[in-house]
Amino acid sequence: MENNDESLDGLIPRRSPERRLQDLVEGLAELRLTPWGLVQKLEKFGDDRPSRAILRSIERMISGETKVSAEMSVIMSMLLRQHRRLNERYADLRWEITDNGTHHAQIDSWHVYLTPQTRGRWLLSCAAGPERQDYSPPWGHWLDSFELAKHKALVEVEEGMNEFAEIKHEHRQRETS
């Protein structure tokens, strides 16, 4: 039986360790993620190592102390594809200013609110619908600029949609058990 990996040899060029490092650093910048932000994403995806161990691993890759793992390259590639799709899909997203100065946008059935705070910071909140009881993913810190808040809104809605779908799936599983 033929090995499928061997049939792809030469079609997808292998990246050098230097290229993987460059891709990681550039990817983090494009995603506007700090190493700690990447740790939080990896934990959401199921990485159950201690946070400090994940962070140390990422920092060692970024510093060039260790090679960027193939798994990290795959994760970054998936995050970048999602990010680019979101930016393209919502390129014309309209933000409306409410009476209290909060900026509001609707992304599919989700409602996103960016509220100005002191010192130019913004507070992001989003929910699966317009009502207070609608599902809202946990969110916990302020953002340093309106542009960063708009960027983060897309990311958080996408993650909220994923989490909400998982919650609904688990609920259906419990009901059928």
mmCIF file with all atom_site columns, C-alpha atoms in Angstrom:
data_model
loop_
_atom_site.group_PDB
_atom_site.id
_atom_site.type_symbol
_atom_site.label_atom_id
_atom_site.label_alt_id
_atom_site.label_comp_id
_atom_site.label_asym_id
_atom_site.label_entity_id
_atom_site.label_seq_id
_atom_site.pdbx_PDB_ins_code
_atom_site.Cartn_x
_atom_site.Cartn_y
_atom_site.Cartn_z
_atom_site.occupancy
_atom_site.B_iso_or_equiv
_atom_site.pdbx_formal_charge
_atom_site.auth_seq_id
_atom_site.auth_comp_id
_atom_site.auth_asym_id
_atom_site.auth_atom_id
_atom_site.pdbx_PDB_model_num
ATOM 1   C CA . MET A 1 1   ? 0.000   0.000  0.000  1.00 0.00 ? 1   MET A CA 1
ATOM 2   C CA . GLU A 1 2   ? 1.360   3.437  -0.961 1.00 0.00 ? 2   GLU A CA 1
ATOM 3   C CA . ASN A 1 3   ? 2.098   5.930  1.788  1.00 0.00 ? 3   ASN A CA 1
ATOM 4   C CA . ASN A 1 4   ? -0.040  9.021  1.136  1.00 0.00 ? 4   ASN A CA 1
ATOM 5   C CA . ASP A 1 5   ? 2.657   11.313 2.554  1.00 0.00 ? 5   ASP A CA 1
ATOM 6   C CA . GLU A 1 6   ? 5.158   10.057 0.002  1.00 0.00 ? 6   GLU A CA 1
ATOM 7   C CA . SER A 1 7   ? 2.779   10.834 -2.867 1.00 0.00 ? 7   SER A CA 1
ATOM 8   C CA . LEU A 1 8   ? 2.763   14.490 -1.755 1.00 0.00 ? 8   LEU A CA 1
ATOM 9   C CA . ASP A 1 9   ? 6.556   14.826 -1.581 1.00 0.00 ? 9   ASP A CA 1
ATOM 10  C CA . GLY A 1 10  ? 7.664   17.755 -3.679 1.00 0.00 ? 10  GLY A CA 1
ATOM 11  C CA . LEU A 1 11  ? 4.204   19.320 -3.935 1.00 0.00 ? 11  LEU A CA 1
ATOM 12  C CA . ILE A 1 12  ? 4.400   21.134 -0.617 1.00 0.00 ? 12  ILE A CA 1
ATOM 13  C CA . PRO A 1 13  ? 7.940   22.373 -0.009 1.00 0.00 ? 13  PRO A CA 1
ATOM 14  C CA . ARG A 1 14  ? 9.296   21.830 3.466  1.00 0.00 ? 14  ARG A CA 1
ATOM 15  C CA . ARG A 1 15  ? 10.015  25.010 5.379  1.00 0.00 ? 15  ARG A CA 1
ATOM 16  C CA . SER A 1 16  ? 13.382  25.594 6.943  1.00 0.00 ? 16  SER A CA 1
ATOM 17  C CA . PRO A 1 17  ? 13.595  26.173 10.716 1.00 0.00 ? 17  PRO A CA 1
ATOM 18  C CA . GLU A 1 18  ? 14.395  29.816 9.985  1.00 0.00 ? 18  GLU A CA 1
ATOM 19  C CA . ARG A 1 19  ? 11.263  30.139 7.840  1.00 0.00 ? 19  ARG A CA 1
ATOM 20  C CA . ARG A 1 20  ? 9.104   28.501 10.541 1.00 0.00 ? 20  ARG A CA 1
ATOM 21  C CA . LEU A 1 21  ? 10.445  30.981 13.093 1.00 0.00 ? 21  LEU A CA 1
ATOM 22  C CA . GLN A 1 22  ? 9.770   33.900 10.753 1.00 0.00 ? 22  GLN A CA 1
ATOM 23  C CA . ASP A 1 23  ? 6.243   32.585 10.098 1.00 0.00 ? 23  ASP A CA 1
ATOM 24  C CA . LEU A 1 24  ? 5.582   32.279 13.854 1.00 0.00 ? 24  LEU A CA 1
ATOM 25  C CA . VAL A 1 25  ? 6.768   35.803 14.649 1.00 0.00 ? 25  VAL A CA 1
ATOM 26  C CA . GLU A 1 26  ? 4.944   37.351 11.682 1.00 0.00 ? 26  GLU A CA 1
ATOM 27  C CA . GLY A 1 27  ? 1.822   35.324 12.443 1.00 0.00 ? 27  GLY A CA 1
ATOM 28  C CA . LEU A 1 28  ? 1.704   36.508 16.046 1.00 0.00 ? 28  LEU A CA 1
ATOM 29  C CA . ALA A 1 29  ? 2.043   40.094 14.835 1.00 0.00 ? 29  ALA A CA 1
ATOM 30  C CA . GLU A 1 30  ? -0.720  39.707 12.241 1.00 0.00 ? 30  GLU A CA 1
ATOM 31  C CA . LEU A 1 31  ? -3.001  38.078 14.809 1.00 0.00 ? 31  LEU A CA 1
ATOM 32  C CA . ARG A 1 32  ? -2.056  40.765 17.347 1.00 0.00 ? 32  ARG A CA 1
ATOM 33  C CA . LEU A 1 33  ? -1.264  38.025 19.829 1.00 0.00 ? 33  LEU A CA 1
ATOM 34  C CA . THR A 1 34  ? 1.299   38.120 22.579 1.00 0.00 ? 34  THR A CA 1
ATOM 35  C CA . PRO A 1 35  ? 2.902   34.856 23.679 1.00 0.00 ? 35  PRO A CA 1
ATOM 36  C CA . TRP A 1 36  ? 0.530   34.874 26.665 1.00 0.00 ? 36  TRP A CA 1
ATOM 37  C CA . GLY A 1 37  ? -2.442  35.374 24.318 1.00 0.00 ? 37  GLY A CA 1
ATOM 38  C CA . LEU A 1 38  ? -1.302  32.329 22.342 1.00 0.00 ? 38  LEU A CA 1
ATOM 39  C CA . VAL A 1 39  ? -1.075  30.362 25.617 1.00 0.00 ? 39  VAL A CA 1
ATOM 40  C CA . GLN A 1 40  ? -4.702  31.217 26.329 1.00 0.00 ? 40  GLN A CA 1
ATOM 41  C CA . LYS A 1 41  ? -5.747  30.062 22.849 1.00 0.00 ? 41  LYS A CA 1
ATOM 42  C CA . LEU A 1 42  ? -3.855  26.795 23.210 1.00 0.00 ? 42  LEU A CA 1
ATOM 43  C CA . GLU A 1 43  ? -5.537  26.178 26.565 1.00 0.00 ? 43  GLU A CA 1
ATOM 44  C CA . LYS A 1 44  ? -8.948  26.778 24.954 1.00 0.00 ? 44  LYS A CA 1
ATOM 45  C CA . PHE A 1 45  ? -8.006  24.234 22.290 1.00 0.00 ? 45  PHE A CA 1
ATOM 46  C CA . GLY A 1 46  ? -7.271  21.655 24.992 1.00 0.00 ? 46  GLY A CA 1
ATOM 47  C CA . ASP A 1 47  ? -3.578  22.007 25.808 1.00 0.00 ? 47  ASP A CA 1
ATOM 48  C CA . ASP A 1 48  ? -3.584  20.781 29.403 1.00 0.00 ? 48  ASP A CA 1
ATOM 49  C CA . ARG A 1 49  ? 0.030   21.504 30.249 1.00 0.00 ? 49  ARG A CA 1
ATOM 50  C CA . PRO A 1 50  ? 0.607   24.102 32.962 1.00 0.00 ? 50  PRO A CA 1
ATOM 51  C CA . SER A 1 51  ? 0.309   27.629 31.526 1.00 0.00 ? 51  SER A CA 1
ATOM 52  C CA . ARG A 1 52  ? 3.891   28.422 32.472 1.00 0.00 ? 52  ARG A CA 1
ATOM 53  C CA . ALA A 1 53  ? 5.163   25.374 30.573 1.00 0.00 ? 53  ALA A CA 1
ATOM 54  C CA . ILE A 1 54  ? 3.239   26.385 27.444 1.00 0.00 ? 54  ILE A CA 1
ATOM 55  C CA . LEU A 1 55  ? 4.533   29.951 27.728 1.00 0.00 ? 55  LEU A CA 1
ATOM 56  C CA . ARG A 1 56  ? 8.116   28.809 28.193 1.00 0.00 ? 56  ARG A CA 1
ATOM 57  C CA . SER A 1 57  ? 7.825   26.577 25.125 1.00 0.00 ? 57  SER A CA 1
ATOM 58  C CA . ILE A 1 58  ? 6.509   29.460 23.012 1.00 0.00 ? 58  ILE A CA 1
ATOM 59  C CA . GLU A 1 59  ? 9.165   31.855 24.317 1.00 0.00 ? 59  GLU A CA 1
ATOM 60  C CA . ARG A 1 60  ? 11.913  29.336 23.533 1.00 0.00 ? 60  ARG A CA 1
ATOM 61  C CA . MET A 1 61  ? 10.610  28.976 19.976 1.00 0.00 ? 61  MET A CA 1
ATOM 62  C CA . ILE A 1 62  ? 10.404  32.756 19.479 1.00 0.00 ? 62  ILE A CA 1
ATOM 63  C CA . SER A 1 63  ? 13.920  33.282 20.833 1.00 0.00 ? 63  SER A CA 1
ATOM 64  C CA . GLY A 1 64  ? 15.307  30.591 18.534 1.00 0.00 ? 64  GLY A CA 1
ATOM 65  C CA . GLU A 1 65  ? 16.425  28.499 21.499 1.00 0.00 ? 65  GLU A CA 1
ATOM 66  C CA . THR A 1 66  ? 14.367  25.604 20.117 1.00 0.00 ? 66  THR A CA 1
ATOM 67  C CA . LYS A 1 67  ? 12.907  24.949 16.692 1.00 0.00 ? 67  LYS A CA 1
ATOM 68  C CA . VAL A 1 68  ? 9.320   25.902 15.997 1.00 0.00 ? 68  VAL A CA 1
ATOM 69  C CA . SER A 1 69  ? 7.466   22.602 16.163 1.00 0.00 ? 69  SER A CA 1
ATOM 70  C CA . ALA A 1 70  ? 5.476   21.322 13.237 1.00 0.00 ? 70  ALA A CA 1
ATOM 71  C CA . GLU A 1 71  ? 2.412   21.323 15.481 1.00 0.00 ? 71  GLU A CA 1
ATOM 72  C CA . MET A 1 72  ? 2.883   25.023 16.292 1.00 0.00 ? 72  MET A CA 1
ATOM 73  C CA . SER A 1 73  ? 3.259   25.776 12.584 1.00 0.00 ? 73  SER A CA 1
ATOM 74  C CA . VAL A 1 74  ? -0.029  23.992 11.901 1.00 0.00 ? 74  VAL A CA 1
ATOM 75  C CA . ILE A 1 75  ? -1.815  25.843 14.726 1.00 0.00 ? 75  ILE A CA 1
ATOM 76  C CA . MET A 1 76  ? -0.522  29.215 13.540 1.00 0.00 ? 76  MET A CA 1
ATOM 77  C CA . SER A 1 77  ? -1.521  28.418 9.972  1.00 0.00 ? 77  SER A CA 1
ATOM 78  C CA . MET A 1 78  ? -5.054  27.530 11.075 1.00 0.00 ? 78  MET A CA 1
ATOM 79  C CA . LEU A 1 79  ? -5.346  30.677 13.213 1.00 0.00 ? 79  LEU A CA 1
ATOM 80  C CA . LEU A 1 80  ? -4.130  32.856 10.341 1.00 0.00 ? 80  LEU A CA 1
ATOM 81  C CA . ARG A 1 81  ? -6.549  31.279 7.880  1.00 0.00 ? 81  ARG A CA 1
ATOM 82  C CA . GLN A 1 82  ? -9.431  31.863 10.288 1.00 0.00 ? 82  GLN A CA 1
ATOM 83  C CA . HIS A 1 83  ? -8.285  35.437 10.892 1.00 0.00 ? 83  HIS A CA 1
ATOM 84  C CA . ARG A 1 84  ? -8.014  36.240 7.196  1.00 0.00 ? 84  ARG A CA 1
ATOM 85  C CA . ARG A 1 85  ? -11.410 34.668 6.457  1.00 0.00 ? 85  ARG A CA 1
ATOM 86  C CA . LEU A 1 86  ? -13.022 36.737 9.210  1.00 0.00 ? 86  LEU A CA 1
ATOM 87  C CA . ASN A 1 87  ? -11.428 39.957 7.972  1.00 0.00 ? 87  ASN A CA 1
ATOM 88  C CA . GLU A 1 88  ? -12.589 39.272 4.438  1.00 0.00 ? 88  GLU A CA 1
ATOM 89  C CA . ARG A 1 89  ? -16.071 38.188 5.461  1.00 0.00 ? 89  ARG A CA 1
ATOM 90  C CA . TYR A 1 90  ? -16.657 41.241 7.665  1.00 0.00 ? 90  TYR A CA 1
ATOM 91  C CA . ALA A 1 91  ? -14.640 43.840 5.778  1.00 0.00 ? 91  ALA A CA 1
ATOM 92  C CA . ASP A 1 92  ? -17.693 46.099 5.507  1.00 0.00 ? 92  ASP A CA 1
ATOM 93  C CA . LEU A 1 93  ? -18.940 45.655 9.072  1.00 0.00 ? 93  LEU A CA 1
ATOM 94  C CA . ARG A 1 94  ? -20.916 48.723 10.159 1.00 0.00 ? 94  ARG A CA 1
ATOM 95  C CA . TRP A 1 95  ? -20.417 50.078 13.658 1.00 0.00 ? 95  TRP A CA 1
ATOM 96  C CA . GLU A 1 96  ? -23.182 52.274 15.041 1.00 0.00 ? 96  GLU A CA 1
ATOM 97  C CA . ILE A 1 97  ? -22.790 54.536 18.039 1.00 0.00 ? 97  ILE A CA 1
ATOM 98  C CA . THR A 1 98  ? -25.505 54.155 20.669 1.00 0.00 ? 98  THR A CA 1
ATOM 99  C CA . ASP A 1 99  ? -26.907 56.963 22.817 1.00 0.00 ? 99  ASP A CA 1
ATOM 100 C CA . ASN A 1 100 ? -24.437 56.164 25.610 1.00 0.00 ? 100 ASN A CA 1
ATOM 101 C CA . GLY A 1 101 ? -21.378 56.257 23.302 1.00 0.00 ? 101 GLY A CA 1
ATOM 102 C CA . THR A 1 102 ? -21.004 52.497 22.968 1.00 0.00 ? 102 THR A CA 1
ATOM 103 C CA . HIS A 1 103 ? -20.179 51.213 19.493 1.00 0.00 ? 103 HIS A CA 1
ATOM 104 C CA . HIS A 1 104 ? -22.420 48.348 18.377 1.00 0.00 ? 104 HIS A CA 1
ATOM 105 C CA . ALA A 1 105 ? -22.222 45.925 15.461 1.00 0.00 ? 105 ALA A CA 1
ATOM 106 C CA . GLN A 1 106 ? -24.111 42.786 14.575 1.00 0.00 ? 106 GLN A CA 1
ATOM 107 C CA . ILE A 1 107 ? -22.089 39.831 13.335 1.00 0.00 ? 107 ILE A CA 1
ATOM 108 C CA . ASP A 1 108 ? -24.518 37.217 12.081 1.00 0.00 ? 108 ASP A CA 1
ATOM 109 C CA . SER A 1 109 ? -26.894 36.790 15.039 1.00 0.00 ? 109 SER A CA 1
ATOM 110 C CA . TRP A 1 110 ? -24.277 38.007 17.539 1.00 0.00 ? 110 TRP A CA 1
ATOM 111 C CA . HIS A 1 111 ? -24.229 41.486 19.033 1.00 0.00 ? 111 HIS A CA 1
ATOM 112 C CA . VAL A 1 112 ? -20.909 43.162 19.806 1.00 0.00 ? 112 VAL A CA 1
ATOM 113 C CA . TYR A 1 113 ? -20.428 46.211 21.997 1.00 0.00 ? 113 TYR A CA 1
ATOM 114 C CA . LEU A 1 114 ? -17.277 48.312 22.353 1.00 0.00 ? 114 LEU A CA 1
ATOM 115 C CA . THR A 1 115 ? -17.523 50.733 25.249 1.00 0.00 ? 115 THR A CA 1
ATOM 116 C CA . PRO A 1 116 ? -14.983 53.556 25.676 1.00 0.00 ? 116 PRO A CA 1
ATOM 117 C CA . GLN A 1 117 ? -13.115 53.542 28.977 1.00 0.00 ? 117 GLN A CA 1
ATOM 118 C CA . THR A 1 118 ? -10.564 55.843 30.559 1.00 0.00 ? 118 THR A CA 1
ATOM 119 C CA . ARG A 1 119 ? -7.163  56.512 28.951 1.00 0.00 ? 119 ARG A CA 1
ATOM 120 C CA . GLY A 1 120 ? -8.302  55.544 25.459 1.00 0.00 ? 120 GLY A CA 1
ATOM 121 C CA . ARG A 1 121 ? -9.065  51.937 26.369 1.00 0.00 ? 121 ARG A CA 1
ATOM 122 C CA . TRP A 1 122 ? -12.105 49.939 25.256 1.00 0.00 ? 122 TRP A CA 1
ATOM 123 C CA . LEU A 1 123 ? -14.217 47.262 26.881 1.00 0.00 ? 123 LEU A CA 1
ATOM 124 C CA . LEU A 1 124 ? -15.491 44.487 24.611 1.00 0.00 ? 124 LEU A CA 1
ATOM 125 C CA . SER A 1 125 ? -18.634 42.487 25.217 1.00 0.00 ? 125 SER A CA 1
ATOM 126 C CA . CYS A 1 126 ? -20.511 40.201 22.885 1.00 0.00 ? 126 CYS A CA 1
ATOM 127 C CA . ALA A 1 127 ? -23.524 37.929 23.081 1.00 0.00 ? 127 ALA A CA 1
ATOM 128 C CA . ALA A 1 128 ? -25.334 35.387 20.924 1.00 0.00 ? 128 ALA A CA 1
ATOM 129 C CA . GLY A 1 129 ? -28.378 37.655 20.758 1.00 0.00 ? 129 GLY A CA 1
ATOM 130 C CA . PRO A 1 130 ? -29.682 41.049 21.831 1.00 0.00 ? 130 PRO A CA 1
ATOM 131 C CA . GLU A 1 131 ? -31.047 39.965 25.229 1.00 0.00 ? 131 GLU A CA 1
ATOM 132 C CA . ARG A 1 132 ? -29.180 39.926 28.536 1.00 0.00 ? 132 ARG A CA 1
ATOM 133 C CA . GLN A 1 133 ? -29.834 36.208 28.997 1.00 0.00 ? 133 GLN A CA 1
ATOM 134 C CA . ASP A 1 134 ? -28.278 35.302 25.622 1.00 0.00 ? 134 ASP A CA 1
ATOM 135 C CA . TYR A 1 135 ? -25.022 33.367 25.783 1.00 0.00 ? 135 TYR A CA 1
ATOM 136 C CA . SER A 1 136 ? -21.961 35.537 26.255 1.00 0.00 ? 136 SER A CA 1
ATOM 137 C CA . PRO A 1 137 ? -18.441 34.087 26.224 1.00 0.00 ? 137 PRO A CA 1
ATOM 138 C CA . PRO A 1 138 ? -16.222 35.018 29.150 1.00 0.00 ? 138 PRO A CA 1
ATOM 139 C CA . TRP A 1 139 ? -14.179 38.135 28.515 1.00 0.00 ? 139 TRP A CA 1
ATOM 140 C CA . GLY A 1 140 ? -11.909 39.802 30.959 1.00 0.00 ? 140 GLY A CA 1
ATOM 141 C CA . HIS A 1 141 ? -9.748  42.754 30.001 1.00 0.00 ? 141 HIS A CA 1
ATOM 142 C CA . TRP A 1 142 ? -9.699  46.129 28.342 1.00 0.00 ? 142 TRP A CA 1
ATOM 143 C CA . LEU A 1 143 ? -8.156  46.817 24.938 1.00 0.00 ? 143 LEU A CA 1
ATOM 144 C CA . ASP A 1 144 ? -5.767  49.662 24.223 1.00 0.00 ? 144 ASP A CA 1
ATOM 145 C CA . SER A 1 145 ? -7.287  51.073 21.023 1.00 0.00 ? 145 SER A CA 1
ATOM 146 C CA . PHE A 1 146 ? -10.524 51.121 19.059 1.00 0.00 ? 146 PHE A CA 1
ATOM 147 C CA . GLU A 1 147 ? -8.864  49.322 16.112 1.00 0.00 ? 147 GLU A CA 1
ATOM 148 C CA . LEU A 1 148 ? -7.568  46.566 18.391 1.00 0.00 ? 148 LEU A CA 1
ATOM 149 C CA . ALA A 1 149 ? -11.019 46.280 19.993 1.00 0.00 ? 149 ALA A CA 1
ATOM 150 C CA . LYS A 1 150 ? -12.681 45.896 16.566 1.00 0.00 ? 150 LYS A CA 1
ATOM 151 C CA . HIS A 1 151 ? -10.135 43.238 15.615 1.00 0.00 ? 151 HIS A CA 1
ATOM 152 C CA . LYS A 1 152 ? -10.623 41.384 18.889 1.00 0.00 ? 152 LYS A CA 1
ATOM 153 C CA . ALA A 1 153 ? -14.421 41.567 18.491 1.00 0.00 ? 153 ALA A CA 1
ATOM 154 C CA . LEU A 1 154 ? -14.270 39.405 15.358 1.00 0.00 ? 154 LEU A CA 1
ATOM 155 C CA . VAL A 1 155 ? -11.975 36.901 17.021 1.00 0.00 ? 155 VAL A CA 1
ATOM 156 C CA . GLU A 1 156 ? -14.078 36.677 20.162 1.00 0.00 ? 156 GLU A CA 1
ATOM 157 C CA . VAL A 1 157 ? -17.350 36.289 18.277 1.00 0.00 ? 157 VAL A CA 1
ATOM 158 C CA . GLU A 1 158 ? -15.837 33.455 16.247 1.00 0.00 ? 158 GLU A CA 1
ATOM 159 C CA . GLU A 1 159 ? -14.599 31.778 19.426 1.00 0.00 ? 159 GLU A CA 1
ATOM 160 C CA . GLY A 1 160 ? -17.924 32.448 21.123 1.00 0.00 ? 160 GLY A CA 1
ATOM 161 C CA . MET A 1 161 ? -19.735 30.775 18.229 1.00 0.00 ? 161 MET A CA 1
ATOM 162 C CA . ASN A 1 162 ? -17.454 27.753 18.593 1.00 0.00 ? 162 ASN A CA 1
ATOM 163 C CA . GLU A 1 163 ? -17.980 27.591 22.368 1.00 0.00 ? 163 GLU A CA 1
ATOM 164 C CA . PHE A 1 164 ? -21.740 28.015 22.037 1.00 0.00 ? 164 PHE A CA 1
ATOM 165 C CA . ALA A 1 165 ? -21.909 25.242 19.429 1.00 0.00 ? 165 ALA A CA 1
ATOM 166 C CA . GLU A 1 166 ? -19.937 22.976 21.773 1.00 0.00 ? 166 GLU A CA 1
ATOM 167 C CA . ILE A 1 167 ? -22.250 23.790 24.704 1.00 0.00 ? 167 ILE A CA 1
ATOM 168 C CA . LYS A 1 168 ? -25.318 23.015 22.571 1.00 0.00 ? 168 LYS A CA 1
ATOM 169 C CA . HIS A 1 169 ? -23.707 19.767 21.373 1.00 0.00 ? 169 HIS A CA 1
ATOM 170 C CA . GLU A 1 170 ? -22.931 18.670 24.940 1.00 0.00 ? 170 GLU A CA 1
ATOM 171 C CA . HIS A 1 171 ? -26.474 19.565 26.019 1.00 0.00 ? 171 HIS A CA 1
ATOM 172 C CA . ARG A 1 172 ? -27.951 17.432 23.207 1.00 0.00 ? 172 ARG A CA 1
ATOM 173 C CA . GLN A 1 173 ? -25.625 14.573 24.153 1.00 0.00 ? 173 GLN A CA 1
ATOM 174 C CA . ARG A 1 174 ? -26.825 14.704 27.784 1.00 0.00 ? 174 ARG A CA 1
ATOM 175 C CA . GLU A 1 175 ? -30.462 14.753 26.667 1.00 0.00 ? 175 GLU A CA 1
ATOM 176 C CA . THR A 1 176 ? -30.028 11.619 24.531 1.00 0.00 ? 176 THR A CA 1
ATOM 177 C CA . SER A 1 177 ? -28.059 9.719  27.195 1.00 0.00 ? 177 SER A CA 1
#
